[in-house]
mmCIF file of C-alpha atoms in Angstrom:
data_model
loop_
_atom_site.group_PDB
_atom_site.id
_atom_site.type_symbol
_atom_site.label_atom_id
_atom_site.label_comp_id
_atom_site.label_asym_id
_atom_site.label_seq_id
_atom_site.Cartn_x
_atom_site.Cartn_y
_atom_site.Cartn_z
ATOM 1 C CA UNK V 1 0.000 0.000 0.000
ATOM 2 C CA UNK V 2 2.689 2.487 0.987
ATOM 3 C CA UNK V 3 4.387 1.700 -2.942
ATOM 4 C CA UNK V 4 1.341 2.185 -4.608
ATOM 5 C CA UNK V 5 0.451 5.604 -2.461
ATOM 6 C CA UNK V 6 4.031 6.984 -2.743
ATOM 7 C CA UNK V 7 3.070 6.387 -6.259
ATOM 8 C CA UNK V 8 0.251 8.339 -6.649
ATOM 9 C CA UNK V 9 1.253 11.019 -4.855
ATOM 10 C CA UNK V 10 4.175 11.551 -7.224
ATOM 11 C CA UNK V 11 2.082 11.162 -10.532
ATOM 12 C CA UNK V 12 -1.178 12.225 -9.960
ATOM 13 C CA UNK V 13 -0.236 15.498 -11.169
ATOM 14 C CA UNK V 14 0.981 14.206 -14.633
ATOM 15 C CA UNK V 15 -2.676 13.167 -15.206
ATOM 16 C CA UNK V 16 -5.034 15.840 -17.615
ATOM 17 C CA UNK V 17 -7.613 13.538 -18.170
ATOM 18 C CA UNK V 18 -10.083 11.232 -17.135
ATOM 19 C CA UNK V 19 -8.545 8.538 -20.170
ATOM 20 C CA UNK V 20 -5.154 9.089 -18.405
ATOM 21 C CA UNK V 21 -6.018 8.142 -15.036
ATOM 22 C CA UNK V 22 -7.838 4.840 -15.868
ATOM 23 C CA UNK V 23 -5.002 4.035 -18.299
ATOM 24 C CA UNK V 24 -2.774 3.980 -15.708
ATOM 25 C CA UNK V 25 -3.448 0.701 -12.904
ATOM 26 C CA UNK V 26 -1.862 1.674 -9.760
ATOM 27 C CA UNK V 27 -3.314 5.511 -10.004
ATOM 28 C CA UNK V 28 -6.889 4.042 -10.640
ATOM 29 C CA UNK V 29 -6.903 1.696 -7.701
ATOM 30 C CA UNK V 30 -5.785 4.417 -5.402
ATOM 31 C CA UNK V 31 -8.315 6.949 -6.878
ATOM 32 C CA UNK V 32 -11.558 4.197 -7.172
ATOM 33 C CA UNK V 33 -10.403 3.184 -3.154
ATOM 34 C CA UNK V 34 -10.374 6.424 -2.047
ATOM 35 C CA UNK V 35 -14.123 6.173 -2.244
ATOM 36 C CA UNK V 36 -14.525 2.922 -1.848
ATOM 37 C CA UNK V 37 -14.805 1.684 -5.108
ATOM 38 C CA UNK V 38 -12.559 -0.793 -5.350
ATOM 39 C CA UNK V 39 -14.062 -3.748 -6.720
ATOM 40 C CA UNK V 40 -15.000 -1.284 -9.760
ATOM 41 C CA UNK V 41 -11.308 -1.479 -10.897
ATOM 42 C CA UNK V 42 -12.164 -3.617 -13.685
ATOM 43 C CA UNK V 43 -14.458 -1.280 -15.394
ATOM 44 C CA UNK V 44 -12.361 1.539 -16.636
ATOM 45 C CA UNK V 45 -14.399 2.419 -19.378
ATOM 46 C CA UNK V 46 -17.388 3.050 -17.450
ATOM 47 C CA UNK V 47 -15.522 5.155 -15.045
ATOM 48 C CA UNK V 48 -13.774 7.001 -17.556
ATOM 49 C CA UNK V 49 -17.227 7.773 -18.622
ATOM 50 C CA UNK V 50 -18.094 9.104 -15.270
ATOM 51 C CA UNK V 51 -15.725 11.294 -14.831
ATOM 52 C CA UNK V 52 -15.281 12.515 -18.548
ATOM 53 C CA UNK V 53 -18.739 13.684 -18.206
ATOM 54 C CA UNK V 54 -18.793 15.742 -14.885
ATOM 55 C CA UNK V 55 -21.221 16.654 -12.888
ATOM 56 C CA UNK V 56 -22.661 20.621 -13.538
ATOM 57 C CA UNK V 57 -25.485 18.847 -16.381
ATOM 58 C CA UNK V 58 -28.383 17.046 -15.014
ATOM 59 C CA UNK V 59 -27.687 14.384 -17.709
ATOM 60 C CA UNK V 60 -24.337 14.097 -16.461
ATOM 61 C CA UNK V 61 -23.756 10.162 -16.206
ATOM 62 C CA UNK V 62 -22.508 10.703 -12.158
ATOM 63 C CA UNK V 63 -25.984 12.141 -11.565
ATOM 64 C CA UNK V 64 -27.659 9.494 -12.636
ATOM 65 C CA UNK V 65 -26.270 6.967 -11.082
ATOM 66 C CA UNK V 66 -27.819 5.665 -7.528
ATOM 67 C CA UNK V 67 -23.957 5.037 -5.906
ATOM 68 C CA UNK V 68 -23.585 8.687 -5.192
ATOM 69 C CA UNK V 69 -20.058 8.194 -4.368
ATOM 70 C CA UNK V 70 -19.079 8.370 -8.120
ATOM 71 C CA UNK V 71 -20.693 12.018 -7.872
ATOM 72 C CA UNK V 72 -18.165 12.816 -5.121
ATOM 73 C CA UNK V 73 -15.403 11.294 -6.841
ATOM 74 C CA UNK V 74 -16.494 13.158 -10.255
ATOM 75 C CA UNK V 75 -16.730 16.410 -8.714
ATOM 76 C CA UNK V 76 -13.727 16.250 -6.793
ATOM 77 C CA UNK V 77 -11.103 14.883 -9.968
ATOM 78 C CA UNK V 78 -13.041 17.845 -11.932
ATOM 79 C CA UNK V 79 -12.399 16.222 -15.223
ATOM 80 C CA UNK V 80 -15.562 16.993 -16.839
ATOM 81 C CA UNK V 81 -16.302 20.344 -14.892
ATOM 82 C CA UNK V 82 -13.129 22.338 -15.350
ATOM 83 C CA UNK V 83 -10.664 23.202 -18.023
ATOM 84 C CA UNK V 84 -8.130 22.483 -15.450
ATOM 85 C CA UNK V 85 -8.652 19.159 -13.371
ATOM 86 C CA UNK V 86 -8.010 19.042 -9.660
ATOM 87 C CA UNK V 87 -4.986 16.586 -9.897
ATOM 88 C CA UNK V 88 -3.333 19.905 -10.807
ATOM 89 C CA UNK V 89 -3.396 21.080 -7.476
ATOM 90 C CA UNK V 90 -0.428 20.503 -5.025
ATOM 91 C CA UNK V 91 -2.558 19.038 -2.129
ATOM 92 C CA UNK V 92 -4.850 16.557 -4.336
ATOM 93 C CA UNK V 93 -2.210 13.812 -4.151
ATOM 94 C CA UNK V 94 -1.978 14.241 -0.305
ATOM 95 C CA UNK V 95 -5.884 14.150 0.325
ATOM 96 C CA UNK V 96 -6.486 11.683 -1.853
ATOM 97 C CA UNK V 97 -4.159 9.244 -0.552
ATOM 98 C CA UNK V 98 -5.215 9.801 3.147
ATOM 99 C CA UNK V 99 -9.105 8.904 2.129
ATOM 100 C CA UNK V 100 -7.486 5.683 0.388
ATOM 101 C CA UNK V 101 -5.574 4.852 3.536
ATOM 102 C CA UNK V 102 -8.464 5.489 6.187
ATOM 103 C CA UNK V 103 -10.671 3.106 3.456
ATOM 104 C CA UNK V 104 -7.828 0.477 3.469
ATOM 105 C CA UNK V 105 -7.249 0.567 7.167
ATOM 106 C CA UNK V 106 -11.728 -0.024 7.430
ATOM 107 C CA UNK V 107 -11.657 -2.906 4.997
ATOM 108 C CA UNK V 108 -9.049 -4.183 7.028
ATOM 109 C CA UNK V 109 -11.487 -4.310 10.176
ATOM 110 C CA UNK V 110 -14.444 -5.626 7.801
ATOM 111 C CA UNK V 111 -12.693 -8.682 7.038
ATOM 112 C CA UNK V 112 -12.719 -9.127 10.617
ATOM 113 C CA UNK V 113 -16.268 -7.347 11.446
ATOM 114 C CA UNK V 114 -18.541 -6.453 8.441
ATOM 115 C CA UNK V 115 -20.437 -4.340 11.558
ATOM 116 C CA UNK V 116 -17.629 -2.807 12.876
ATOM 117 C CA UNK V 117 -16.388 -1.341 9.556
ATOM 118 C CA UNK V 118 -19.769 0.169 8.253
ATOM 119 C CA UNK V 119 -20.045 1.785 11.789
ATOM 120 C CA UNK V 120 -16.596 3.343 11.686
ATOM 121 C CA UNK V 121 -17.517 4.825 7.962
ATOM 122 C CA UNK V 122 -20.805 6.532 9.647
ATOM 123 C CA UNK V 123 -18.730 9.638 10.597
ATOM 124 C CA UNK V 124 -17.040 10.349 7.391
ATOM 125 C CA UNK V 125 -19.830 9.270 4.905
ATOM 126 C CA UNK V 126 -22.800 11.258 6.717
ATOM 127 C CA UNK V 127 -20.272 14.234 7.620
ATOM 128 C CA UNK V 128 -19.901 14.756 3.771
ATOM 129 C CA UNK V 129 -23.235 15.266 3.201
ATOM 130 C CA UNK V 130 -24.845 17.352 6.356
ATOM 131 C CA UNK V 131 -21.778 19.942 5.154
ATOM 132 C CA UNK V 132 -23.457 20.507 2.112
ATOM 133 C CA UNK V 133 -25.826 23.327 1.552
ATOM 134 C CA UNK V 134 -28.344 21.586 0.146
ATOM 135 C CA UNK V 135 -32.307 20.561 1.219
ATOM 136 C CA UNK V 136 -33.403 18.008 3.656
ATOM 137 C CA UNK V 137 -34.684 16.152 1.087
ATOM 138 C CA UNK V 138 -31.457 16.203 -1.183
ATOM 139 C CA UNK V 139 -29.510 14.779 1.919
ATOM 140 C CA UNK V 140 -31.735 12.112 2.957
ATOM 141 C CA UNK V 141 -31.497 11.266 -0.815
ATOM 142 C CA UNK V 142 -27.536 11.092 -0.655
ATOM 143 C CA UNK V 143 -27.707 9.084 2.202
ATOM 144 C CA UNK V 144 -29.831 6.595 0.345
ATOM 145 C CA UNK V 145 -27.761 6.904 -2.470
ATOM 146 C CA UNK V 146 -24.493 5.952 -0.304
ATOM 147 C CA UNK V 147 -24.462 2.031 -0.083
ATOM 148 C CA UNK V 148 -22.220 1.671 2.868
ATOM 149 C CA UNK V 149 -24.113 4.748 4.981
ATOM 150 C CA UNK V 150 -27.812 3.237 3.761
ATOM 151 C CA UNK V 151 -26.964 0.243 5.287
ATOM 152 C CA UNK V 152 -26.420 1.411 8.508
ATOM 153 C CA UNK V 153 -29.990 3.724 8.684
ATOM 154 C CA UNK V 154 -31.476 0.742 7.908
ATOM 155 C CA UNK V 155 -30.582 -1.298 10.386
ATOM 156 C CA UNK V 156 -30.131 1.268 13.207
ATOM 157 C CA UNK V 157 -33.982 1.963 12.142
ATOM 158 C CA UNK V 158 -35.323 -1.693 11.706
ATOM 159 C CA UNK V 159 -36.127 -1.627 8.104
ATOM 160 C CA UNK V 160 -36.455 -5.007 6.478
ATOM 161 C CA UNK V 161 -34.096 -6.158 3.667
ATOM 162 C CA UNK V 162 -37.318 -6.144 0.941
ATOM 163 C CA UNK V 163 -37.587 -2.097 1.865
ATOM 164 C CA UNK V 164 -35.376 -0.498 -1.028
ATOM 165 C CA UNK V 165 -37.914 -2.229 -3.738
ATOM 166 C CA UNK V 166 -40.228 0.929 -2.857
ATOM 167 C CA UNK V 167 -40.767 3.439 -4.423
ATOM 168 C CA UNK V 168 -37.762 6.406 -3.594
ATOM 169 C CA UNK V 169 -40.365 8.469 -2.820
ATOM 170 C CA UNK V 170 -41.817 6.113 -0.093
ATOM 171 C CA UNK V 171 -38.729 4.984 0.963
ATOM 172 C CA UNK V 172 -37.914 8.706 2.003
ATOM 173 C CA UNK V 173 -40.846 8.872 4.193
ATOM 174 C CA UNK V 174 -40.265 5.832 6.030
ATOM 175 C CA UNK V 175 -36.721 7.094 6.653
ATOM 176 C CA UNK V 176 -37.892 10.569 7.838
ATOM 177 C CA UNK V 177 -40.427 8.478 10.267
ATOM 178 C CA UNK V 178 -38.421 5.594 11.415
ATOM 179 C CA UNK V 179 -36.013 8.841 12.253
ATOM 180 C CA UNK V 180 -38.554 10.909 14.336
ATOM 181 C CA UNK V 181 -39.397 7.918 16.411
ATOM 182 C CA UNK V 182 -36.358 6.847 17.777
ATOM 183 C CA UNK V 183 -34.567 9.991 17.576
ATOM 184 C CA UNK V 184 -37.013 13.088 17.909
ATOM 185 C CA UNK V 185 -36.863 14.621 14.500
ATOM 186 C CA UNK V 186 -37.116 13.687 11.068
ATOM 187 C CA UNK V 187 -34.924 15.624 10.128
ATOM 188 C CA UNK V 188 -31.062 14.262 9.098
ATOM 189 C CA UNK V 189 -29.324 17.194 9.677
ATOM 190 C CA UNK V 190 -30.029 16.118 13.410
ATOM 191 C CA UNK V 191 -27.095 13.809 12.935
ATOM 192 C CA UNK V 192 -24.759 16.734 12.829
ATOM 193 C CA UNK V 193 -24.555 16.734 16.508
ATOM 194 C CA UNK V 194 -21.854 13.934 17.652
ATOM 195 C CA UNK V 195 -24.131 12.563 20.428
ATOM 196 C CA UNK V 196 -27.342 11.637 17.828
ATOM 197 C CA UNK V 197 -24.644 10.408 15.812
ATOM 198 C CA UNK V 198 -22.997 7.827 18.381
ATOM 199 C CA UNK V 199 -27.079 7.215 19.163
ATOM 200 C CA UNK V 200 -27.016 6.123 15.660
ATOM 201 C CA UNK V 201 -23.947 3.958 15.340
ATOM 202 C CA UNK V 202 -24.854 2.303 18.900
ATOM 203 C CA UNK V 203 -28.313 1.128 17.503
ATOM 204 C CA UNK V 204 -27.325 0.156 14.337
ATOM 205 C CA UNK V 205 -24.512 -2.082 16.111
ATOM 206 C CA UNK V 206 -27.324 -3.669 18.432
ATOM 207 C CA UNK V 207 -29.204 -4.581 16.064
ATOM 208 C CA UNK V 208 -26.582 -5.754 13.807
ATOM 209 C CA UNK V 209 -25.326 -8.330 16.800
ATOM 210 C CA UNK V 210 -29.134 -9.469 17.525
ATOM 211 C CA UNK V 211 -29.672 -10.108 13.799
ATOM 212 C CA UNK V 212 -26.307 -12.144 13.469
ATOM 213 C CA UNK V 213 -27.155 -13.988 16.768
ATOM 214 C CA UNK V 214 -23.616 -12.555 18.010
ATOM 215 C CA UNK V 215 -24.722 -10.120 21.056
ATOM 216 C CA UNK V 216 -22.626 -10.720 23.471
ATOM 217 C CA UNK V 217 -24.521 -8.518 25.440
ATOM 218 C CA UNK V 218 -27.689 -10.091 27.991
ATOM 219 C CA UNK V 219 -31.116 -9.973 26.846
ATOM 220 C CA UNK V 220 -31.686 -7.159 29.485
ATOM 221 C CA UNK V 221 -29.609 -4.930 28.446
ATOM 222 C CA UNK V 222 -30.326 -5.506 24.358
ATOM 223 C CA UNK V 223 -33.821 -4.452 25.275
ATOM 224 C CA UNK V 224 -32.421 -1.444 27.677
ATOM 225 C CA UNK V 225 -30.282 -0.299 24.818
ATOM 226 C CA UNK V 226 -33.302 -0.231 22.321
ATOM 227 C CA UNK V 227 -35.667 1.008 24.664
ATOM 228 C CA UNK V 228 -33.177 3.728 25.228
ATOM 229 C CA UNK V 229 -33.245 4.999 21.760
ATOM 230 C CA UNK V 230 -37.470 4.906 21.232
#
């Protein structure tokens, strides 16, 4: 890991374009990991498509799509958006390699603990998007469209697996109810403070141990814990 990051931090800034970066192997995997998107590293031409295409047109191929991470990704290369990309800049390499890292390090853990690694991904994944400036909506939306982060509301919030064959538009109100009854508000940007945040991440681990028959916890205090958060 340290040869193929010491890599990319000396050649990312050689790259211009989007056909550049997924020409070149060890740059890609760095790049697709930093948002873990690893097991894409097969499909270069779709991702060159991504990212050739940006992200400022509705019809842009990135907004489409229902990972949302390839909008992040996208939008923070610049390829498609800006005459000049942002592997020009002199910090890209740097930020881009510590994402990769903090990814690597949390698949790491999942190989031990599926659980464990989606839980330590809530703070970064759900931090991205209450920063933005956007609606309610467009952030509960983001979250949805976040594998990794959607997979934690849902079981924090006891939604069953058949759940995201609703409609989106159903699915968002289930989310913004499930929310208000175990945490007060149905709003996400509730989740900003740390404490409704470790709320979160405590239930969803709960919950994740009861449904893999793996509590190590007593009944009484599984049902304390849940109580706790209705």
């Amino acid at each position: 890991m340290q040869r193929d990051t010491n890599y990319f931090v000396e050649n990312i800034g050689k790259i211009q374009t989007a056909e550049e970066l997924v020409g070149d192997y060890r740059l890609l995997k760095v790049a697709l990991g930093a948002y873990g998107l690893d097991d894409d590293i097969g499909n270069r031409f779709f991702v060159q498509k991504v990212l050739e295409d940006g992200t400022l047109d509705t019809d842009d191929l990135a907004n489409k799509l229902s990972d949302k991470r390839y909008l992040e990704m996208a939008q923070d290369f610049g390829f498609g958006d800006f005459d000049i990309p942002s592997t020009q800049l002199s910090d890209f390499g740097a930020k881009t390699v510590e994402a990769y890292k903090e990814r690597q390090f949390e698949i790491a853990v999942g190989e031990q603990s599926q659980d464990l690694r989606l839980a330590m991904s809530l703070d970064r994944d759900l931090g991205e998007i209450l920063k933005k400036s956007s609606s309610d909506e467009t952030k509960w939306f983001s979250m949805m469209g976040n594998p990794p982060l959607r997979s934690v509301f849902e079981t924090a919030l006891g939604l069953p697996s058949s759940f995201g064959t609703l409609d989106l538009d159903q699915q968002l109100e289930e989310f913004r109810n499930k929310s208000e009854q175990y945490f007060g508000s149905s709003e996400i940007d509730q989740f900003s403070d740390p404490e409704k945040r470790e709320e979160l991440n405590r239930l969803f681990l709960v919950r994740s141990q009861i449904a893999n028959g793996t509590a190590s916890m007593s009944g009484g205090a599984i049902a304390l814990t849940l109580l706790q958060n209705i």
